[in-house]
Short mmCIF file of C-alpha atoms and ligand atoms in Angstrom, two decimals:
data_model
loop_
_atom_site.label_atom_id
_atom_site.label_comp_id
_atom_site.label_asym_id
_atom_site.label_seq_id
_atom_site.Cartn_x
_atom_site.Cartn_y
_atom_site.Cartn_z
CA UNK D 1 0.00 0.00 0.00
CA UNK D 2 1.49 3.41 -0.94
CA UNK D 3 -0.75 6.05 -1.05
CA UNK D 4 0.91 9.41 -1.89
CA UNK D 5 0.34 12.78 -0.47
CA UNK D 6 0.52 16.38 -0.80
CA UNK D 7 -0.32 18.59 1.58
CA UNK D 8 0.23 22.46 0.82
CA UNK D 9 3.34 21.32 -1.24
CA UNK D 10 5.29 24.21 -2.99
CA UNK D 11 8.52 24.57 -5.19
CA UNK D 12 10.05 27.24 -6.31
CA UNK D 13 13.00 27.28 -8.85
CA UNK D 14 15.72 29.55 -7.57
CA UNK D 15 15.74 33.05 -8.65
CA UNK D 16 11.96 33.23 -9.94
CA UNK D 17 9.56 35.03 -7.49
CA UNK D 18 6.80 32.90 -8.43
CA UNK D 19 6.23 29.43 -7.56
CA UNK D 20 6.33 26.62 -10.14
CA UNK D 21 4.04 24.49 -7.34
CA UNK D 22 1.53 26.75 -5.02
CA UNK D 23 0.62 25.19 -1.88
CA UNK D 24 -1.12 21.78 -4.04
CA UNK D 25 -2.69 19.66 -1.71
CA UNK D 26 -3.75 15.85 -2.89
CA UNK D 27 -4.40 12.30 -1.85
CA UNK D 28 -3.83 9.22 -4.61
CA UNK D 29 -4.41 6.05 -2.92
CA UNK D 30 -3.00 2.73 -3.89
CA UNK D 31 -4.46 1.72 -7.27
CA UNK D 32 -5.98 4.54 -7.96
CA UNK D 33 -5.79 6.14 -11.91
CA UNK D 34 -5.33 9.40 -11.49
CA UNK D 35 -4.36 12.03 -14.61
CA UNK D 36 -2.71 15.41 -13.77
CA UNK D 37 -3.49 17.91 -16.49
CA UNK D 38 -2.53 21.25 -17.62
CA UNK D 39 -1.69 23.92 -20.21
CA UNK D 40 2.67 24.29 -20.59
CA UNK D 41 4.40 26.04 -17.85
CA UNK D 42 1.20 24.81 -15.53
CA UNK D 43 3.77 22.91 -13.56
CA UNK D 44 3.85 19.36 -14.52
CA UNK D 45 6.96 18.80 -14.72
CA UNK D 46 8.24 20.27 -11.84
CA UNK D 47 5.31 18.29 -9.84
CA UNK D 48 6.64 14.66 -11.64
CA UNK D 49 10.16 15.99 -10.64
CA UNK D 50 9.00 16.22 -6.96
CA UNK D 51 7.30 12.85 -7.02
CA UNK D 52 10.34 11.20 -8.20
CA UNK D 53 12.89 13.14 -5.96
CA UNK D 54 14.72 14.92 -8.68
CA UNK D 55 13.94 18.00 -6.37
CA UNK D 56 13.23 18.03 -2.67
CA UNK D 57 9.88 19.43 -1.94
CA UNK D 58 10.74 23.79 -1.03
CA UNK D 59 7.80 23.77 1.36
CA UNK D 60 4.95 21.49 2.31
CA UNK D 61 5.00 17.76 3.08
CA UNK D 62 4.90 15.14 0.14
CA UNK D 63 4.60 11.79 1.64
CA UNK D 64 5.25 8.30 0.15
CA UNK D 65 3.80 5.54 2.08
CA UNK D 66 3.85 6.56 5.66
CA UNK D 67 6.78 8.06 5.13
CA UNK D 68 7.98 11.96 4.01
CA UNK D 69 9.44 11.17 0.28
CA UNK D 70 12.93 12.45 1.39
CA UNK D 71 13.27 9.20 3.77
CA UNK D 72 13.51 7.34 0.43
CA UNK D 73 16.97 6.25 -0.84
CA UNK D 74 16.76 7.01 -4.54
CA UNK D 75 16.70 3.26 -5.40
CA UNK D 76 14.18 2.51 -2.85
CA UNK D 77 12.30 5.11 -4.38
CA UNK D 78 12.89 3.94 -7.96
CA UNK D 79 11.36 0.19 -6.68
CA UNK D 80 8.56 1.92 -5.70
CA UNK D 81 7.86 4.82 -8.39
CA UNK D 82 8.15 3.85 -11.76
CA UNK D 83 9.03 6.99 -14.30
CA UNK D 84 8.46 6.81 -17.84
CA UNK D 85 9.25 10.23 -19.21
CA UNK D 86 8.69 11.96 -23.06
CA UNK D 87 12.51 11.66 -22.89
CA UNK D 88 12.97 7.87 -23.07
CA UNK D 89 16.19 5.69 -24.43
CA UNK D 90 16.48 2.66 -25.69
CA UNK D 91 19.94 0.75 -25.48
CA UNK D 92 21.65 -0.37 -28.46
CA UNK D 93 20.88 -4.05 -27.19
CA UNK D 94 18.31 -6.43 -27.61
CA UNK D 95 14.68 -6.18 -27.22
CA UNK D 96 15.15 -8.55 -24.24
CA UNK D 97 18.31 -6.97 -22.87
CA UNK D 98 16.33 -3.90 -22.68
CA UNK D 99 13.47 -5.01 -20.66
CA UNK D 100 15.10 -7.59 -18.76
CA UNK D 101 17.02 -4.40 -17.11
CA UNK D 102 13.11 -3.48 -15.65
CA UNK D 103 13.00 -7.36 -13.94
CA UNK D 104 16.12 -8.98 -14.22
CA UNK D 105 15.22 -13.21 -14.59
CA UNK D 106 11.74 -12.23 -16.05
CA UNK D 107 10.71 -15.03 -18.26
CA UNK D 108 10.34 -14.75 -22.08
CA UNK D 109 6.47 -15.07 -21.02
CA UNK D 110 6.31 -12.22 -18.85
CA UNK D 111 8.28 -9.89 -21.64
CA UNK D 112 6.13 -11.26 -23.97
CA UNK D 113 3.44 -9.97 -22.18
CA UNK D 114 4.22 -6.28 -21.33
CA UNK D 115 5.41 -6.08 -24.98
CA UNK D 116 1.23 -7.20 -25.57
CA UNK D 117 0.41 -4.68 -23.07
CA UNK D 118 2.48 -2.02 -24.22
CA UNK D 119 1.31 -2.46 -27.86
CA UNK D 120 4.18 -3.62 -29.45
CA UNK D 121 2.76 -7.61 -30.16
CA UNK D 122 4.84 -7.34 -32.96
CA UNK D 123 8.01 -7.85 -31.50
CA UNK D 124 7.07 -10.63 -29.18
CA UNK D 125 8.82 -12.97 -31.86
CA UNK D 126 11.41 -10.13 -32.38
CA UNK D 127 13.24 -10.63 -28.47
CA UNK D 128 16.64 -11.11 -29.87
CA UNK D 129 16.90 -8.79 -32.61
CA UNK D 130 18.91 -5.66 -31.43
CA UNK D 131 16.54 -2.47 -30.53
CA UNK D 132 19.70 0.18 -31.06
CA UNK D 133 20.93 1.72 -34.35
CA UNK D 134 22.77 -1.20 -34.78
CA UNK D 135 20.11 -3.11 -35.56
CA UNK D 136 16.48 -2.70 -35.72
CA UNK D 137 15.45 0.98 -36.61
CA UNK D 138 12.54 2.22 -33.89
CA UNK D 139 10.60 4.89 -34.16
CA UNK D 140 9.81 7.92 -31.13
CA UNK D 141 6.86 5.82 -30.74
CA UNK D 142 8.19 2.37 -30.19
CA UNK D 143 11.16 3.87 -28.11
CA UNK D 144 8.30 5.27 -26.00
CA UNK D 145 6.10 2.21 -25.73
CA UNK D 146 9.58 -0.14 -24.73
CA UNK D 147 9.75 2.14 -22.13
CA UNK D 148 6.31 1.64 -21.12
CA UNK D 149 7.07 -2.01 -21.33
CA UNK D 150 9.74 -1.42 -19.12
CA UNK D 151 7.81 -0.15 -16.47
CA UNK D 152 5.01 -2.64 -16.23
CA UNK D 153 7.57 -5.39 -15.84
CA UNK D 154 8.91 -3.26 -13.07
CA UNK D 155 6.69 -3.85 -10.27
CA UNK D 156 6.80 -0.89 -9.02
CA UNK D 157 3.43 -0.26 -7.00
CA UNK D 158 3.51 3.32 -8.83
CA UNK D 159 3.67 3.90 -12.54
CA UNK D 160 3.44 7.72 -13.41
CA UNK D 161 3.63 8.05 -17.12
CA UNK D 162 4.89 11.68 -18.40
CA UNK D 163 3.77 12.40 -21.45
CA UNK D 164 4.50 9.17 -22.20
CA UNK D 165 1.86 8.07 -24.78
CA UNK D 166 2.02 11.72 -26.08
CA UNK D 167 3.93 10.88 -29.24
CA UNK D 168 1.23 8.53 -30.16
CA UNK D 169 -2.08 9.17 -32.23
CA UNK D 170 -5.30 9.52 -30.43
CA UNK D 171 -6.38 5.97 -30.59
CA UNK D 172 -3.62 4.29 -30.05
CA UNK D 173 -3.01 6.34 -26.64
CA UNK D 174 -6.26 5.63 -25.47
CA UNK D 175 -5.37 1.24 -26.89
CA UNK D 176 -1.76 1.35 -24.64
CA UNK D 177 -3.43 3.37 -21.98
CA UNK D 178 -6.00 0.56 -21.79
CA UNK D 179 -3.92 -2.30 -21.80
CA UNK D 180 -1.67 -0.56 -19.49
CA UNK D 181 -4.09 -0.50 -16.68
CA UNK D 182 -4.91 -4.16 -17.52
CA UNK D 183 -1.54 -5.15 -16.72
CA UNK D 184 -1.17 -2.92 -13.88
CA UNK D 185 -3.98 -4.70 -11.50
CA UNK D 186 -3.77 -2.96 -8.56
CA UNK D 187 -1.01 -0.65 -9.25
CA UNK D 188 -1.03 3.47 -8.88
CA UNK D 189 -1.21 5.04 -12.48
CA UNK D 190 -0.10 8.82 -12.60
CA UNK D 191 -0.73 9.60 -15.82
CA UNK D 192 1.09 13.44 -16.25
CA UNK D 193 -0.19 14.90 -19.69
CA UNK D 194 -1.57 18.06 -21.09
CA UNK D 195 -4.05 17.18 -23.18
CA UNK D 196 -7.45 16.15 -20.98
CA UNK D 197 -9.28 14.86 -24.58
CA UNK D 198 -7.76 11.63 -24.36
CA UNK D 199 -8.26 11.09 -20.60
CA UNK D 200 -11.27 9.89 -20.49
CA UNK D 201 -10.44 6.56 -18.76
CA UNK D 202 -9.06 8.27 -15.81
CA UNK D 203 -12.37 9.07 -13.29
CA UNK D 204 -10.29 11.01 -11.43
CA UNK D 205 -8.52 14.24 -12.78
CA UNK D 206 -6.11 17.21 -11.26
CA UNK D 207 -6.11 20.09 -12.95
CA UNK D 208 -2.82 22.55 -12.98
CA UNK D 209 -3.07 26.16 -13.30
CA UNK D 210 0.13 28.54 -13.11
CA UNK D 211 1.22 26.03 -10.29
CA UNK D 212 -2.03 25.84 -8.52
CA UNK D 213 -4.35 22.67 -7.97
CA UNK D 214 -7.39 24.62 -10.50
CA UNK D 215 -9.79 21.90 -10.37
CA UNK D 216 -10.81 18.10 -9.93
CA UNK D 217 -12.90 16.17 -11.23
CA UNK D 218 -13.93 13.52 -13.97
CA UNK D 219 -13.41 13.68 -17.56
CA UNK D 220 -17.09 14.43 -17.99
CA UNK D 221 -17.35 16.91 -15.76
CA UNK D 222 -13.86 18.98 -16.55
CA UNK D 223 -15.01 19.17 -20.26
CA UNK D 224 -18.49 20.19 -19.47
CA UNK D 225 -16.62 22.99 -17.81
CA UNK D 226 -14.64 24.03 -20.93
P1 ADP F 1 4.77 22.22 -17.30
O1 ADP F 1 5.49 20.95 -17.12
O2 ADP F 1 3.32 22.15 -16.97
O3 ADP F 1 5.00 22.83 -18.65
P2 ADP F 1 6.79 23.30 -15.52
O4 ADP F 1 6.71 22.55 -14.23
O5 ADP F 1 7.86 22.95 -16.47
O6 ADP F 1 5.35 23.27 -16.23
O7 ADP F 1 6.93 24.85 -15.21
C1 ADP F 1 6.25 25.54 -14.16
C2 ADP F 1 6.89 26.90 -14.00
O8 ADP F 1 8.23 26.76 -13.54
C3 ADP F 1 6.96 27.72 -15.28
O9 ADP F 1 6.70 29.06 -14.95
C4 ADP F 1 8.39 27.53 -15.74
O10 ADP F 1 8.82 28.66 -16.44
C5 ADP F 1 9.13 27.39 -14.43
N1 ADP F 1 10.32 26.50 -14.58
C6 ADP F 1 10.30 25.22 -15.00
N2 ADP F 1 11.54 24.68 -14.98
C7 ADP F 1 12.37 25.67 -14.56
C8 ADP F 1 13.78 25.75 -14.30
N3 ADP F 1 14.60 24.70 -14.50
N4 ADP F 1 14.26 26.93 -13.86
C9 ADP F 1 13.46 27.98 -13.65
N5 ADP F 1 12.14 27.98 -13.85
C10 ADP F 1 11.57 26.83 -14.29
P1 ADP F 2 10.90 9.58 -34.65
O1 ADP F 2 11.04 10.33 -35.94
O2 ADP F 2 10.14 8.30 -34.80
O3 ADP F 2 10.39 10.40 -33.51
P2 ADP F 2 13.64 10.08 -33.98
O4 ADP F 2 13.68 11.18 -35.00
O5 ADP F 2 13.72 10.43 -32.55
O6 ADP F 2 12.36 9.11 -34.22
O7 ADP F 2 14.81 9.05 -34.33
C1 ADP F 2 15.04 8.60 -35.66
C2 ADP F 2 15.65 7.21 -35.65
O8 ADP F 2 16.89 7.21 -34.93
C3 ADP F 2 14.76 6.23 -34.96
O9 ADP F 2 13.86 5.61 -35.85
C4 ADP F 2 15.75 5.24 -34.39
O10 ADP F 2 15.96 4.17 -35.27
C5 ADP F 2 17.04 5.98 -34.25
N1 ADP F 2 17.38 6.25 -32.85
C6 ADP F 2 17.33 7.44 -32.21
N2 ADP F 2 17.72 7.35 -30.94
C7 ADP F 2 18.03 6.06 -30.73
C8 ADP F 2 18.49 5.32 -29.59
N3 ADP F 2 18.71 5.88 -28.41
N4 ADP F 2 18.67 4.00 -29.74
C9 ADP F 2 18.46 3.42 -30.92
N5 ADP F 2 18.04 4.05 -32.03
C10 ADP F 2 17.82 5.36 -31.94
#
């Protein structure tokens, strides 16, 4: 069980007066699918960086658990949050090299799998061929969804996905989205995203504004609102 929580949390970056975060205040229990939406500069990023440690919280509490995030080792944290940014790399190694990293001793069954889940079924006969520019040529949009493959196998009990389905078309966001909660039975899905259209699957939605928690809601009732 690892519920997170903000309570009041702020961040601002040094030398700006105003805060990228404003006093946000949340609760996402376990398994709970939760999107976080917002125009640019709405403070996304800086919120993801927060909930994976890359900056300490400036004021507020953020806690993990029962525990305040910065009681977290960075590789406990990284068993227990999985991140898969816009910015995502694939190793010039094989398809299973690459996601065995996520779950070392994973069988060919269980990467055959999150490749199904991550909509890439068609390289689940593909596990040896070689994934970097030495090999195989993939696309921004297979990088992303090995990535996403990645992170199901990883366990972790929290998957926050940042931007990471952006690159793909409309559909097929709303196909990996779906078979990503599928595979993720009982896991925390952050999904971090600016564009609310697609959302739909996610009852429960944060809105961003200039670094302030704007609204929350469904997806009906945010675009109702719009
Ligand atoms: P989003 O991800 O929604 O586009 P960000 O979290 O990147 O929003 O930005 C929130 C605010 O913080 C913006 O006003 C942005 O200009 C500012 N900001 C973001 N990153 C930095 C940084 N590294 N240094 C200074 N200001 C930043
Ligand atoms: P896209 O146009 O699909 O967004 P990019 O322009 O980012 O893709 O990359 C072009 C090509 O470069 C990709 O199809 C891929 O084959 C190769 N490439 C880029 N980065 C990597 C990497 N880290 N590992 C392996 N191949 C890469």
């Amino acid at each position: 069980e690892l519920p997170i929580e903000a309570r009041e949390l702020s961040f601002t970056y040094p030398g700006n007066l105003r805060p990228a975060l404003d006093r946000v205040s949340f609760m996402i229990p376990q398994g709970a699918r939760v999107a976080i939406v917002g125009p640019s500069g709405s403070g996304k990023s800086t919120l993801t960086a927060l909930l994976v440690r890359f900056w300490n919280p400036g004021s507020g509490i953020l806690t993990v658990g029962r525990h305040p995030i910065a009681a977290y080792s960075p590789e406990a944290l990284r068993r227990r949050i999985a991140l898969v940014s816009q910015r995502t790399y694939v190793f010039a190694e094989t398809i299973r090299e690459n996601l065995l990293l996520a779950r070392p001793g994973a069988t060919d069954h269980e990467l055959r799998e999150a490749l199904r889940a991550a909509g890439l079924d068609h390289f689940r006969t593909r596990l040896d061929e070689f994934a970097g520019q030495h090999g195989m040529q993939l696309s921004g949009g297979e990088r992303q969804r090995l990535a996403i493959a990645r992170a199901i196998l990883q366990d972790a009990p929290v998957v926050i996905l940042d931007e990471a389905t952006a690159s793909l078309d409309a559909p097929t966001e709303q196909e990996v989205l779906r078979r990503i909660e599928e595979a993720s039975e009982g896991k925390t899905i952050i999904t971090i995203t600016h564009r609310l259209q697609q959302m739909e699957r996610f009852g429960n939605i944060l809105v961003l504004k200039d670094g302030r928690l704007a609204e929350t809601g469904t997806h009906t009732e945010l675009l109702e609102k719009q």
